[in-house]
Short mmCIF file of C-alpha atoms and ligand atoms in Angstrom, two decimals:
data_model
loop_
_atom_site.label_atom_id
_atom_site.label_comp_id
_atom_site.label_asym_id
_atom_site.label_seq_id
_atom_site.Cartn_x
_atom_site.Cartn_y
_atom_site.Cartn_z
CA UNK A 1 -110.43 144.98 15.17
CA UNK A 2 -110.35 141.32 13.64
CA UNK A 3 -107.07 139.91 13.77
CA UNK A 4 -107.13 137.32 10.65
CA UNK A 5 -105.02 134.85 9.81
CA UNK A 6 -106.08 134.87 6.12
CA UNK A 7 -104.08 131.82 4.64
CA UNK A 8 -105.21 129.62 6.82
CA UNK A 9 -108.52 130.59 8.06
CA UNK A 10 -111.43 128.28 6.64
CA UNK A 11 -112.49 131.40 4.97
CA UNK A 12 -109.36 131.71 3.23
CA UNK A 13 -110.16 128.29 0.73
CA UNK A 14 -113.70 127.68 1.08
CA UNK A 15 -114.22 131.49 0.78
CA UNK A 16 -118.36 132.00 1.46
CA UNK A 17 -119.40 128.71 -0.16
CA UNK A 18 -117.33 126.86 2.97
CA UNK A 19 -115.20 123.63 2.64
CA UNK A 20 -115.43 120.71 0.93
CA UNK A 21 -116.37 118.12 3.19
CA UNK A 22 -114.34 114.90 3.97
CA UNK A 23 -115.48 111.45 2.92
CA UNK A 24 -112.88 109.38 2.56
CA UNK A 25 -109.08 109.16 1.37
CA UNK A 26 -106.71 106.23 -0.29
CA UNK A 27 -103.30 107.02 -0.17
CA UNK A 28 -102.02 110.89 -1.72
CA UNK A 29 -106.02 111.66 -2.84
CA UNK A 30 -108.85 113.05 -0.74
CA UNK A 31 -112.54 112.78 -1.82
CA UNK A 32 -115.31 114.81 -0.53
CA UNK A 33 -119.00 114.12 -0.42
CA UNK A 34 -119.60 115.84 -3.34
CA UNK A 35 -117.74 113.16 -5.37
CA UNK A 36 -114.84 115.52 -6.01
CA UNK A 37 -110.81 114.05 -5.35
CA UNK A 38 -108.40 116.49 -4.40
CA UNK A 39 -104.52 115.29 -4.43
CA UNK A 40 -103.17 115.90 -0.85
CA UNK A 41 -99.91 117.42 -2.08
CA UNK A 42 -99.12 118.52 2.06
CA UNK A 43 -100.38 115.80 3.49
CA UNK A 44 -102.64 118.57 5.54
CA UNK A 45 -100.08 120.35 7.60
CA UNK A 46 -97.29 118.23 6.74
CA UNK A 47 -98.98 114.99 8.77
CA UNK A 48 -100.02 112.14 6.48
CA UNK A 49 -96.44 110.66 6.02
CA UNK A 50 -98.06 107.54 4.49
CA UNK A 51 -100.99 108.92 2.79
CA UNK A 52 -104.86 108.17 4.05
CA UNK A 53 -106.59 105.26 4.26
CA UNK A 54 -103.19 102.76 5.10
CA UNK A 55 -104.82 99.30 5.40
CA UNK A 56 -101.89 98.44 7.99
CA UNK A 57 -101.97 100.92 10.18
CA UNK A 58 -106.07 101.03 10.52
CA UNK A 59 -105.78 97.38 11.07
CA UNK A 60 -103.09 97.84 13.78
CA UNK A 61 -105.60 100.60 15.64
CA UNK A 62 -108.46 98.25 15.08
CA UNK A 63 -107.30 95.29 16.82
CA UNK A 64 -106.03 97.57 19.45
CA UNK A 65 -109.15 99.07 19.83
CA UNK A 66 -110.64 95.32 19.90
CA UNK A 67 -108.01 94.83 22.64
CA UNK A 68 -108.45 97.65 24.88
CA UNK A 69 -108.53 101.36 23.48
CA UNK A 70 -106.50 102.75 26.87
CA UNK A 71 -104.74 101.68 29.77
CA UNK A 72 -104.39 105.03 31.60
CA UNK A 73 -100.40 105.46 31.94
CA UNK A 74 -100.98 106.07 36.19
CA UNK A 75 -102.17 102.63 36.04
CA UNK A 76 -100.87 100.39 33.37
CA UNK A 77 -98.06 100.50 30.77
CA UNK A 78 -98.12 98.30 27.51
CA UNK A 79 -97.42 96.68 24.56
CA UNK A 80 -97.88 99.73 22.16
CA UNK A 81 -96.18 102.46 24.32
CA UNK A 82 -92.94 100.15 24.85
CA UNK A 83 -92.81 99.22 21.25
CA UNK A 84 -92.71 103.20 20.39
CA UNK A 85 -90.59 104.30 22.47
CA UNK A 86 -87.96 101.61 21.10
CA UNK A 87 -88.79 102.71 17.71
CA UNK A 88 -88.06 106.49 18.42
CA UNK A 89 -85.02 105.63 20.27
CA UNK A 90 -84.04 103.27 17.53
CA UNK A 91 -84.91 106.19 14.75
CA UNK A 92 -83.21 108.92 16.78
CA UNK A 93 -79.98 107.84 18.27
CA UNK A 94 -79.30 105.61 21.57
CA UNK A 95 -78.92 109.04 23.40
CA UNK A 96 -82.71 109.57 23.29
CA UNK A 97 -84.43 107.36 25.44
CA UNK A 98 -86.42 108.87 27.22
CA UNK A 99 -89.51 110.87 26.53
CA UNK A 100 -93.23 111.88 27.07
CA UNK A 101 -96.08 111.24 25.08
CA UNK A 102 -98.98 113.53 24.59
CA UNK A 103 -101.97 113.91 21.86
CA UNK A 104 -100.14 116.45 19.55
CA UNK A 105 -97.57 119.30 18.47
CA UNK A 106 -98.50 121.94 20.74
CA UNK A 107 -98.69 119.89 23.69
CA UNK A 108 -95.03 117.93 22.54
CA UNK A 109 -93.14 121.64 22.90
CA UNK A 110 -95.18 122.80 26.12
CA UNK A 111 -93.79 119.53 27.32
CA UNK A 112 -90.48 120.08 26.10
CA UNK A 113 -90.16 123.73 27.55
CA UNK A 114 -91.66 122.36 31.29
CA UNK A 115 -88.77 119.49 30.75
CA UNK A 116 -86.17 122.39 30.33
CA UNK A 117 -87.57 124.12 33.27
CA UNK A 118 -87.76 121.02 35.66
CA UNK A 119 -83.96 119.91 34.40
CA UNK A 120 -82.90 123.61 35.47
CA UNK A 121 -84.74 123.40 39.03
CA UNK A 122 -83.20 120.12 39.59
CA UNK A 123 -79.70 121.25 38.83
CA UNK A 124 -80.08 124.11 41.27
CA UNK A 125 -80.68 126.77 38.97
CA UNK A 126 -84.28 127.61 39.18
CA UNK A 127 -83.57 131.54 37.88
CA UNK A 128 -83.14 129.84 34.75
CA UNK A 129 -86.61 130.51 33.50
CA UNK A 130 -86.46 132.90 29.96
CA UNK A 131 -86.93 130.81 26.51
CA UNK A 132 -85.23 132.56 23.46
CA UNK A 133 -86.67 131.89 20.17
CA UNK A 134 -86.87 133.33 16.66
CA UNK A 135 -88.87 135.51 14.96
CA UNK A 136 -90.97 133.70 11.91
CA UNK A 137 -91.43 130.89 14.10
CA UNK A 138 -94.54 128.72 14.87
CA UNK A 139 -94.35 126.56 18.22
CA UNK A 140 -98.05 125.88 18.80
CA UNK A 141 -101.08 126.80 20.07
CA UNK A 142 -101.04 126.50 23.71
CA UNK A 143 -100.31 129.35 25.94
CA UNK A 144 -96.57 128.47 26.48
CA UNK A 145 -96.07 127.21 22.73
CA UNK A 146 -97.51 130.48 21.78
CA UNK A 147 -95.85 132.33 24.10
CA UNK A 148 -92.41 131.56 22.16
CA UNK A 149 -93.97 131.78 18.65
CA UNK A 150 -93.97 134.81 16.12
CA UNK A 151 -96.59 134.42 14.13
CA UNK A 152 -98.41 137.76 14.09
CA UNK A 153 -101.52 137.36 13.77
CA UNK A 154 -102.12 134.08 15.84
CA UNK A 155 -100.58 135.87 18.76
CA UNK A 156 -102.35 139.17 18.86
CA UNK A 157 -105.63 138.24 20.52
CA UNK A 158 -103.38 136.83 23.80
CA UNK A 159 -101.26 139.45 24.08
CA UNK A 160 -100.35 140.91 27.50
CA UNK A 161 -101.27 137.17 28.71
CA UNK A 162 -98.29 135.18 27.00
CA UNK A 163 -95.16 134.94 28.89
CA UNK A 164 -91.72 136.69 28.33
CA UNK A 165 -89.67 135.34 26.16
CA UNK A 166 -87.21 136.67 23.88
CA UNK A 167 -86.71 136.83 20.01
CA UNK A 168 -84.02 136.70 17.80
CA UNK A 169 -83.72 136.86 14.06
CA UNK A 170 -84.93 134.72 11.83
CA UNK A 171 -82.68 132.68 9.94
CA UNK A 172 -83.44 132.67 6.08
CA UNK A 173 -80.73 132.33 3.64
CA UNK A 174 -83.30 134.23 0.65
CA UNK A 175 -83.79 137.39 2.96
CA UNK A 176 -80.84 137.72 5.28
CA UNK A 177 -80.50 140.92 7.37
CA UNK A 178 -78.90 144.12 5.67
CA UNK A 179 -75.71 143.84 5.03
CA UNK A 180 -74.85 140.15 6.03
CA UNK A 181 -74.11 137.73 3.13
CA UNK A 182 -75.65 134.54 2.77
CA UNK A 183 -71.93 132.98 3.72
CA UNK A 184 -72.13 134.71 7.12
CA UNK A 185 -75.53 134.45 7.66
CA UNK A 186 -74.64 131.12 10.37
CA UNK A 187 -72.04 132.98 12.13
CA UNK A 188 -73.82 136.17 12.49
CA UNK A 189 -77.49 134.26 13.54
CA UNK A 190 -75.38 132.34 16.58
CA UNK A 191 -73.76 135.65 17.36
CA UNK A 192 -77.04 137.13 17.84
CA UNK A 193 -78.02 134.92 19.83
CA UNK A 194 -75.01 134.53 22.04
CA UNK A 195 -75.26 138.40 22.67
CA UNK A 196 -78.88 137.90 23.86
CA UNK A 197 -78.37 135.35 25.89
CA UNK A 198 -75.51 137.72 27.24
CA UNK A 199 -77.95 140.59 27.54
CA UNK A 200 -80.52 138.59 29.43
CA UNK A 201 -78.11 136.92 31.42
CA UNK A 202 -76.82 133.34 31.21
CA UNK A 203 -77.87 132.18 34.82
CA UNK A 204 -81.55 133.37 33.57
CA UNK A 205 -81.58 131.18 30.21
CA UNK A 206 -83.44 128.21 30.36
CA UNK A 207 -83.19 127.35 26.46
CA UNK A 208 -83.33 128.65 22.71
CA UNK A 209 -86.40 126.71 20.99
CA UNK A 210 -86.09 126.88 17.20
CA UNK A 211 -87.40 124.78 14.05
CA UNK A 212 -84.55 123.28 12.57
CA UNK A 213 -86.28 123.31 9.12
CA UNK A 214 -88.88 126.39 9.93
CA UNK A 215 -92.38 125.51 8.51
CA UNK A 216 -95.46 127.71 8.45
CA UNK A 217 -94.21 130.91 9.81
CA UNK A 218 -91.61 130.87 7.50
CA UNK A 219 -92.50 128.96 3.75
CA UNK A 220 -90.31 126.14 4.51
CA UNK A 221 -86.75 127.61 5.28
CA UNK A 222 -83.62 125.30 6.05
CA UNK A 223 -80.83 126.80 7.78
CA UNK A 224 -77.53 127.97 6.26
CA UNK A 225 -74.95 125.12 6.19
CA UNK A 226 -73.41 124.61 9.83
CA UNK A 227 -75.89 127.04 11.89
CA UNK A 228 -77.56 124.20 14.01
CA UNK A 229 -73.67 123.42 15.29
CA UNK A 230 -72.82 126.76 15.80
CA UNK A 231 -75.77 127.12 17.77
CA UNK A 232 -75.50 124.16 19.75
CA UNK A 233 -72.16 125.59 20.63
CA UNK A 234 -72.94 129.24 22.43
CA UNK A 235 -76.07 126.99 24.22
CA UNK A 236 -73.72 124.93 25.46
CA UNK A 237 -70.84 127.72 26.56
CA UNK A 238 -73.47 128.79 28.32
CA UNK A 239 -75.44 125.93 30.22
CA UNK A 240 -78.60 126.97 28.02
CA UNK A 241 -80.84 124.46 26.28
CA UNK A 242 -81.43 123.50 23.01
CA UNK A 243 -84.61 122.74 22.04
CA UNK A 244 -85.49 121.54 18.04
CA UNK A 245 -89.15 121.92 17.36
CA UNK A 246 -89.38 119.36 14.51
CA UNK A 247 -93.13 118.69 14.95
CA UNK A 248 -93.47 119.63 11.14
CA UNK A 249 -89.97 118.84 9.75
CA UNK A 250 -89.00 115.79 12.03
CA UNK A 251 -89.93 112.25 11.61
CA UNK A 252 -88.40 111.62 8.48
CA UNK A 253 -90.32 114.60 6.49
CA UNK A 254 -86.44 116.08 5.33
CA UNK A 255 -85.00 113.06 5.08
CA UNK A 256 -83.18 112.47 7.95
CA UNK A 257 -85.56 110.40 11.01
CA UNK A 258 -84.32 113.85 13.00
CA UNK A 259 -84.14 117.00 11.35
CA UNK A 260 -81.24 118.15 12.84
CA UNK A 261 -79.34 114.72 11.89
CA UNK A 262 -78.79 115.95 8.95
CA UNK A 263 -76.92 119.09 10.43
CA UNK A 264 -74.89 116.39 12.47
CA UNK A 265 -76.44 118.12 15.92
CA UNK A 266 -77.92 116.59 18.74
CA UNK A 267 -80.73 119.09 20.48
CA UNK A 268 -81.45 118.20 24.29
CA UNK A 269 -84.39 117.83 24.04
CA UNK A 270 -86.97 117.45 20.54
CA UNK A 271 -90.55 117.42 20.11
CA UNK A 272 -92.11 115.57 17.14
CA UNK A 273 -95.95 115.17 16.51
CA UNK A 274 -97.66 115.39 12.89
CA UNK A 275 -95.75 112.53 11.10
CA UNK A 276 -95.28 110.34 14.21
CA UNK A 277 -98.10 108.85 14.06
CA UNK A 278 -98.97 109.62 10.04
CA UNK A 279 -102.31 111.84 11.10
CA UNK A 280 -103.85 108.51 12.19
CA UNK A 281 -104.59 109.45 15.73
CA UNK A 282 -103.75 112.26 17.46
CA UNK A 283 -100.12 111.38 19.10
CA UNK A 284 -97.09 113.73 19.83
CA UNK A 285 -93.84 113.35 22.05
CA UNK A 286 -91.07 115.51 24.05
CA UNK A 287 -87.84 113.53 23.47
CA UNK A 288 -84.93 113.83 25.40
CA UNK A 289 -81.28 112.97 25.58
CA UNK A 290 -79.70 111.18 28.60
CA UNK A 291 -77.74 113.50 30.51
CA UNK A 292 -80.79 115.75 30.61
CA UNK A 293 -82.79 112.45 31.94
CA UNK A 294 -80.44 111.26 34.42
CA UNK A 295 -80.98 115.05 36.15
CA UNK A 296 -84.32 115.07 36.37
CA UNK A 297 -84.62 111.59 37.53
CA UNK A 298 -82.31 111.93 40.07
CA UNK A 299 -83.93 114.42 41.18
CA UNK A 300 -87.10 113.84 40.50
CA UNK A 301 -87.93 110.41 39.52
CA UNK A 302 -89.12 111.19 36.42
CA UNK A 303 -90.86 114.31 33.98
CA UNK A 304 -93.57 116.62 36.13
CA UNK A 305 -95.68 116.60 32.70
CA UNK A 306 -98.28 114.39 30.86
CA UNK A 307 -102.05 113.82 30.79
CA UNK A 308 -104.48 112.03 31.01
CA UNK A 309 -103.87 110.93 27.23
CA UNK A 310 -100.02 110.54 27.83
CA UNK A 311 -99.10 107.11 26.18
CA UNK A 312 -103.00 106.83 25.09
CA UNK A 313 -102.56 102.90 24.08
CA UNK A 314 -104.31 103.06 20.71
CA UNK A 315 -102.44 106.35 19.59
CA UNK A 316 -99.24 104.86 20.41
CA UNK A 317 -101.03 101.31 18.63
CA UNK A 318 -101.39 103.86 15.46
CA UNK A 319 -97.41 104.99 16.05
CA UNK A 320 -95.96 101.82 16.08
CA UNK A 321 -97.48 100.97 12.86
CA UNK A 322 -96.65 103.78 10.68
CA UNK A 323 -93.05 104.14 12.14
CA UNK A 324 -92.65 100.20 11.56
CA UNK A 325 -93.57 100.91 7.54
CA UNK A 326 -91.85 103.42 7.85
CA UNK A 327 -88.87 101.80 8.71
CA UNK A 328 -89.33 98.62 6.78
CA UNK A 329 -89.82 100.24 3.58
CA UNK A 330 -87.12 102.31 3.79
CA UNK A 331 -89.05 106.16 3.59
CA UNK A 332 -86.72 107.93 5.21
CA UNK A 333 -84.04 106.96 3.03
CA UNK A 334 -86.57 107.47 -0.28
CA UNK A 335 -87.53 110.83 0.68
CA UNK A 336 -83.79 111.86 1.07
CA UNK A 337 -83.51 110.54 -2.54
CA UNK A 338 -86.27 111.77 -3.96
CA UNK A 339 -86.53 115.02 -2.68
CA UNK A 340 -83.68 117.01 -4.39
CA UNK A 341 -85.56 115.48 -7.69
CA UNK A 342 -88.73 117.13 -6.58
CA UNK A 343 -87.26 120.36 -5.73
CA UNK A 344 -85.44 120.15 -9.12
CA UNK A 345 -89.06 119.34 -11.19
CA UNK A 346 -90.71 122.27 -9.45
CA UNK A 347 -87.88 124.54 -10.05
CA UNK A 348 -88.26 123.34 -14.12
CA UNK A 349 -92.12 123.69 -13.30
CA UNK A 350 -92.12 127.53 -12.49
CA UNK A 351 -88.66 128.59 -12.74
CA UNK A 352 -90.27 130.86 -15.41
CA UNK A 353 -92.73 132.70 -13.07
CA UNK A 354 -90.86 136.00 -12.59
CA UNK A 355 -93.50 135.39 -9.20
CA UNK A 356 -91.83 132.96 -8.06
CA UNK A 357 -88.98 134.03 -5.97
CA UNK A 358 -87.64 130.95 -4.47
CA UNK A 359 -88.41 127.15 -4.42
CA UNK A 360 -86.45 125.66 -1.55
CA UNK A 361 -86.37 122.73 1.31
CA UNK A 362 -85.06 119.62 2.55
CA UNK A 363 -86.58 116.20 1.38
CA UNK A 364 -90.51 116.25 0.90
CA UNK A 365 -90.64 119.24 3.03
CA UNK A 366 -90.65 122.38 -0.05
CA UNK A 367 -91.45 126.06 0.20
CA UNK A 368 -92.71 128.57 -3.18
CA UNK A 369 -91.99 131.81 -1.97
CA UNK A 370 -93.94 134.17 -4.06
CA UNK A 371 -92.48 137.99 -4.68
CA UNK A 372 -94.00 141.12 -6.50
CA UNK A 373 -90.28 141.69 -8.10
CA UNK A 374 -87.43 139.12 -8.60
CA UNK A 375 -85.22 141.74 -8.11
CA UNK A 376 -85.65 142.92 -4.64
CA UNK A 377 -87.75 140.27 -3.36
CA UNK A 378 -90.24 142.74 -2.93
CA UNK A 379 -93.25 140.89 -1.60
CA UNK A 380 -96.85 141.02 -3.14
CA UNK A 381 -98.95 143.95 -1.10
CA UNK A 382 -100.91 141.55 1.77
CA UNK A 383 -104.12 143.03 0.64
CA UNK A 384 -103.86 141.18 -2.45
CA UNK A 385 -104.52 138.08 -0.31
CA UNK A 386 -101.95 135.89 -2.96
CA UNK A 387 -101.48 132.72 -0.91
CA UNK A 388 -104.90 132.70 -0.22
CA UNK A 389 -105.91 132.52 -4.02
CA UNK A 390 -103.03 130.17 -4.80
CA UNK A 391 -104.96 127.63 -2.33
CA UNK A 392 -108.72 128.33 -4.09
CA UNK A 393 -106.98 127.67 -7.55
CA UNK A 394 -105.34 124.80 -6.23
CA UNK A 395 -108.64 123.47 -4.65
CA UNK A 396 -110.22 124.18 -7.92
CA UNK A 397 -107.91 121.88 -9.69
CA UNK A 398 -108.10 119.13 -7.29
CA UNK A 399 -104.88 119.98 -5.05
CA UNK A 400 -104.55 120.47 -1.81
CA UNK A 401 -101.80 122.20 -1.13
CA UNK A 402 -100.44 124.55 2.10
CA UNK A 403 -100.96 128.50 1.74
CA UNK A 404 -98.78 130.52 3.96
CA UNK A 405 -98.90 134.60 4.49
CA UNK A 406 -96.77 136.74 6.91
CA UNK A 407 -93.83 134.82 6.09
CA UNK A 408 -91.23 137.15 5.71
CA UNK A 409 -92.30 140.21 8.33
CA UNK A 410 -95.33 138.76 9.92
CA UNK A 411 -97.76 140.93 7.84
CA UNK A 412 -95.96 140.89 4.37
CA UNK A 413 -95.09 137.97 2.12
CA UNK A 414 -96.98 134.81 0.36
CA UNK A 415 -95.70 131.67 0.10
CA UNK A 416 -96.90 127.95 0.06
CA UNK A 417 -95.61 124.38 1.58
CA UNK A 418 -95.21 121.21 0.04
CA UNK A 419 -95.45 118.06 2.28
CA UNK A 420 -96.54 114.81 0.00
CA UNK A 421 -96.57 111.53 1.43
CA UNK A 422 -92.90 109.66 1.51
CA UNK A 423 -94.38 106.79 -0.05
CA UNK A 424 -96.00 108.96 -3.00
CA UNK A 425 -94.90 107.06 -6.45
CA UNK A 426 -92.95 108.98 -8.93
CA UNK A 427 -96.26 109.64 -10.97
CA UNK A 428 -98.39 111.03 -8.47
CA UNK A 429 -94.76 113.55 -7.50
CA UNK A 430 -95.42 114.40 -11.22
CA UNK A 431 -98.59 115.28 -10.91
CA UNK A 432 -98.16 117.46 -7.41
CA UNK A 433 -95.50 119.17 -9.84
CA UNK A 434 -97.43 119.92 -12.97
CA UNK A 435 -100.82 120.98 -10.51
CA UNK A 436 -98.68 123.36 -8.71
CA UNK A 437 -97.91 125.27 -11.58
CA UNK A 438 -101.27 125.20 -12.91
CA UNK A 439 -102.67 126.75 -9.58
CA UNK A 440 -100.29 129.07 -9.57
CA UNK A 441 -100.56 130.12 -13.13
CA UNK A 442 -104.43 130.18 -12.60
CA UNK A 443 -104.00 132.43 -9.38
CA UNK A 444 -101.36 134.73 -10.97
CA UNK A 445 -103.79 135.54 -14.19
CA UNK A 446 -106.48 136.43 -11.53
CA UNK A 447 -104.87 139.09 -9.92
CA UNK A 448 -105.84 142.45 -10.38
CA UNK A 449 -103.99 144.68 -12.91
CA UNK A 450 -102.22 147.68 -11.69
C1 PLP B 1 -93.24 123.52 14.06
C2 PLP B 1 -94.54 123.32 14.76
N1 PLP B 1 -94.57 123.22 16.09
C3 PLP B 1 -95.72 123.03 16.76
C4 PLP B 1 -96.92 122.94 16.10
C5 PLP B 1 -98.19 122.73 16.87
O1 PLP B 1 -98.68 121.45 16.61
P1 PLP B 1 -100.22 121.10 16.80
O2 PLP B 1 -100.98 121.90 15.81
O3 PLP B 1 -100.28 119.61 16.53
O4 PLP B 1 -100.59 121.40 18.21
C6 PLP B 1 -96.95 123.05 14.72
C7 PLP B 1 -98.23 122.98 13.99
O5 PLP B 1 -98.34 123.31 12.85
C8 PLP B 1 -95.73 123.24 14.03
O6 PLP B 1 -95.71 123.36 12.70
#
């Protein structure tokens, strides 16, 4: 049996005929080498923060490049890798000095779980070893990162080979668990999770790893008012972890340079990727607070991770660049404003698609959650392949947007993400807006009667 991951397999938007291929970009549009220009309206997977082609920031990795294009981090530090690390710090509070780099998202939470793991060993409490996550979650693609993820069908071909880990609930305010309401959704997700973590055993709990603003597993879901701090509190009753995976929502993408800012929560430890370094080169990080660094290195002397790429001088050349624009223009602060207008255009956009069951997020970081009835949220069957034809009709009328399927039970559900660049103008918004609806108007006629 095939295990498919129909949304976002190549098959899934190029369907027989195969992609369009890449030729060149200039800020929100794409243009292949057929001629055609396709508005980026997710920036990819949520990764070109600043659009493509950003004179700055290829000048910035040019005269690196001119310079030297890596000084192996066993050997040398530099200019590029100081400069970004003050930036992060700078963007994410004093508390978070210290961190690794690596070459992406996957490799930024395998980092981040091995930092857990080393901080436990060093305090003396090496049976600390079990990660607890939540279902509808995507972590990455790496044995460990996958090993805490629950995304079906990107899981099933490993199985028996990922480690243990455990799963709670996922978190979504639109399809909370029988019988809890939407104002006790918080208090009943951090109960959950306290009673696992009482089931496993505290002394055995090495962390809880969640997505503060859950991307593609989930269609873009932000948590219910005050669940991050709730949260933060049973970790901390019971010396566990907290891990924020905000490789997709982090960096500024909902508005706040941290995702979990905004929730007024500080996560020991945070991996960010994707908008770090705006899709120019591949660059990630683990991030973590103080009193988890001044553990480990007295223990230690430092993290027991990184690779041969770790602080690659060119990547980090390409980070300082975008995160100085995006600083000095203010993005962070523009998406925060300009998001709830998005949301608000989209929701005028399709609020009359009885299909559409809910248009939600947090700055340029939106979810369209698409349902068979309004009613019960009943989703449309899987077979029907929805996403997936939502993304053709899209590509068809030169959008690029994010399909998503499996979102709410890992099989069932279509949905798909919204990611545009924070510096897109007001016009091009507009057009993301009024493409949206025709792709999804296109998609919806398709479908088969009956
Ligand atoms: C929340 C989250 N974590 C981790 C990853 C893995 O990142 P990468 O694909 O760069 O390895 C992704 C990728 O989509 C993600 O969305």
């Amino acid at each position: 049996m095939r295990h498919r991951d129909p949304a976002w397999s190549p098959s899934a938007l190029g369907a027989g005929a195969g992609l369009p291929r890449v030729a060149w970009g200039k800020g929100v549009y794409v243009h292949d080498s057929a001629g055609r220009r396709y508005l980026d309206a997710s920036g990819g997977p949520a990764v070109f923060c600043l659009g493509h082609g950003n004179e700055e920031v290829n000048a910035a990795i040019t005269a690196q490049l001119e310079r030297i294009a890596h000084g192996y981090r066993y050997s040398f530090t530099s200019d590029p890798l100081e400069e970004l690390e003050a930036l992060i710090t700078a963007a994410a509070g004093a508390a978070y000095g210290a961190m690794v780099f690596v070459s992406g998202g996957s490799e930024a939470v395998e980092s981040a779980l091995k930092i857990a793991l080393q901080y436990h060993s060093a305090r003396g409490e090496p049976a600390r070893r079990r990660f607890i996550a939540r279902r509808r979650s995507w972590h990455g693609n790496t044995l460990g990162a996958l090993a805490v993820s629950d995304f079906v069908a990107r899981r099933a071909p490993f199985e028996g080979a990922l480690t243990e880990a455990s799963f709670v609930a996922s978190v979504n305010v639109y399809r909370p668990p029988a019988g809890v309401a939407p104002a006790a959704l918080a208090r009943h997700a951090a109960a959950e999770l306290e009673a696992e973590i009482l089931r496993v055993g505290p002394g055995r709990v090495a962390a809880f790893i969640f997505e503060p603003v859950v991307g593609a597993a989930g269609g873009v879901v932000p948590p219910p008012p005050g669940y991050a701090a709730l949260v933060r509190e049973v970790c901390d009753r019971h010396g566990v972890l907290m891990i924020a995976d905000e490789v997709m929502c982090g960096s500024g993408r909902c508005g706040t340079w941290r995702a979990l800012e905004y929730d007024g929560v500080e996560p020991d430890i945070f991996a960010v990727a994707k908008g770090l370094g705006g899709g120019y080169l591949p660059l990630g990080a683990a991030v973590y607070h103080r009193r988890v660094a001044e553990v480990i290195d007295a223990a230690d002397g430092g993290p027991l991770t990184g690779h041969t790429f770790t602080g690659h001088t060119a990547a980090c050349a390409a980070g300082v660049a975008v995160q100085t624009i995006v600083r000095r223009d203010r993005l962070v602060e523009r998406v925060a404003a300009e998001g709830p207008r998005l949301l608000a255009a989209l929701g005028r956009e399709l609020g009359d698609l009885e299909a559409v069951g809910d248009i939600r997020g947090r700055g340029f970081f939106i979810g369209v959650e698409f349902v068979a009835d309004r009613a019960t949220r009943e989703p449309f069957a899987p077979a029907l392949g929805l996403a997936g034809r939502v993304g053709r009709a899209a590509v068809e009328a030169g959008l690029m947007c994010y399909p998503l399927s499996g979102n709410v039970d890992g099989v069932r559900g279509d949905a798909i993400l919204l990611a545009p660049p924070y510096n897109a103008t007001a016009a091009e918004l507009g057009e993301i807006v009024a493409l949206t609806g025709l792709a999804i108007r296109t998609a919806l006629a398709a479908l088969p009667r009956g």
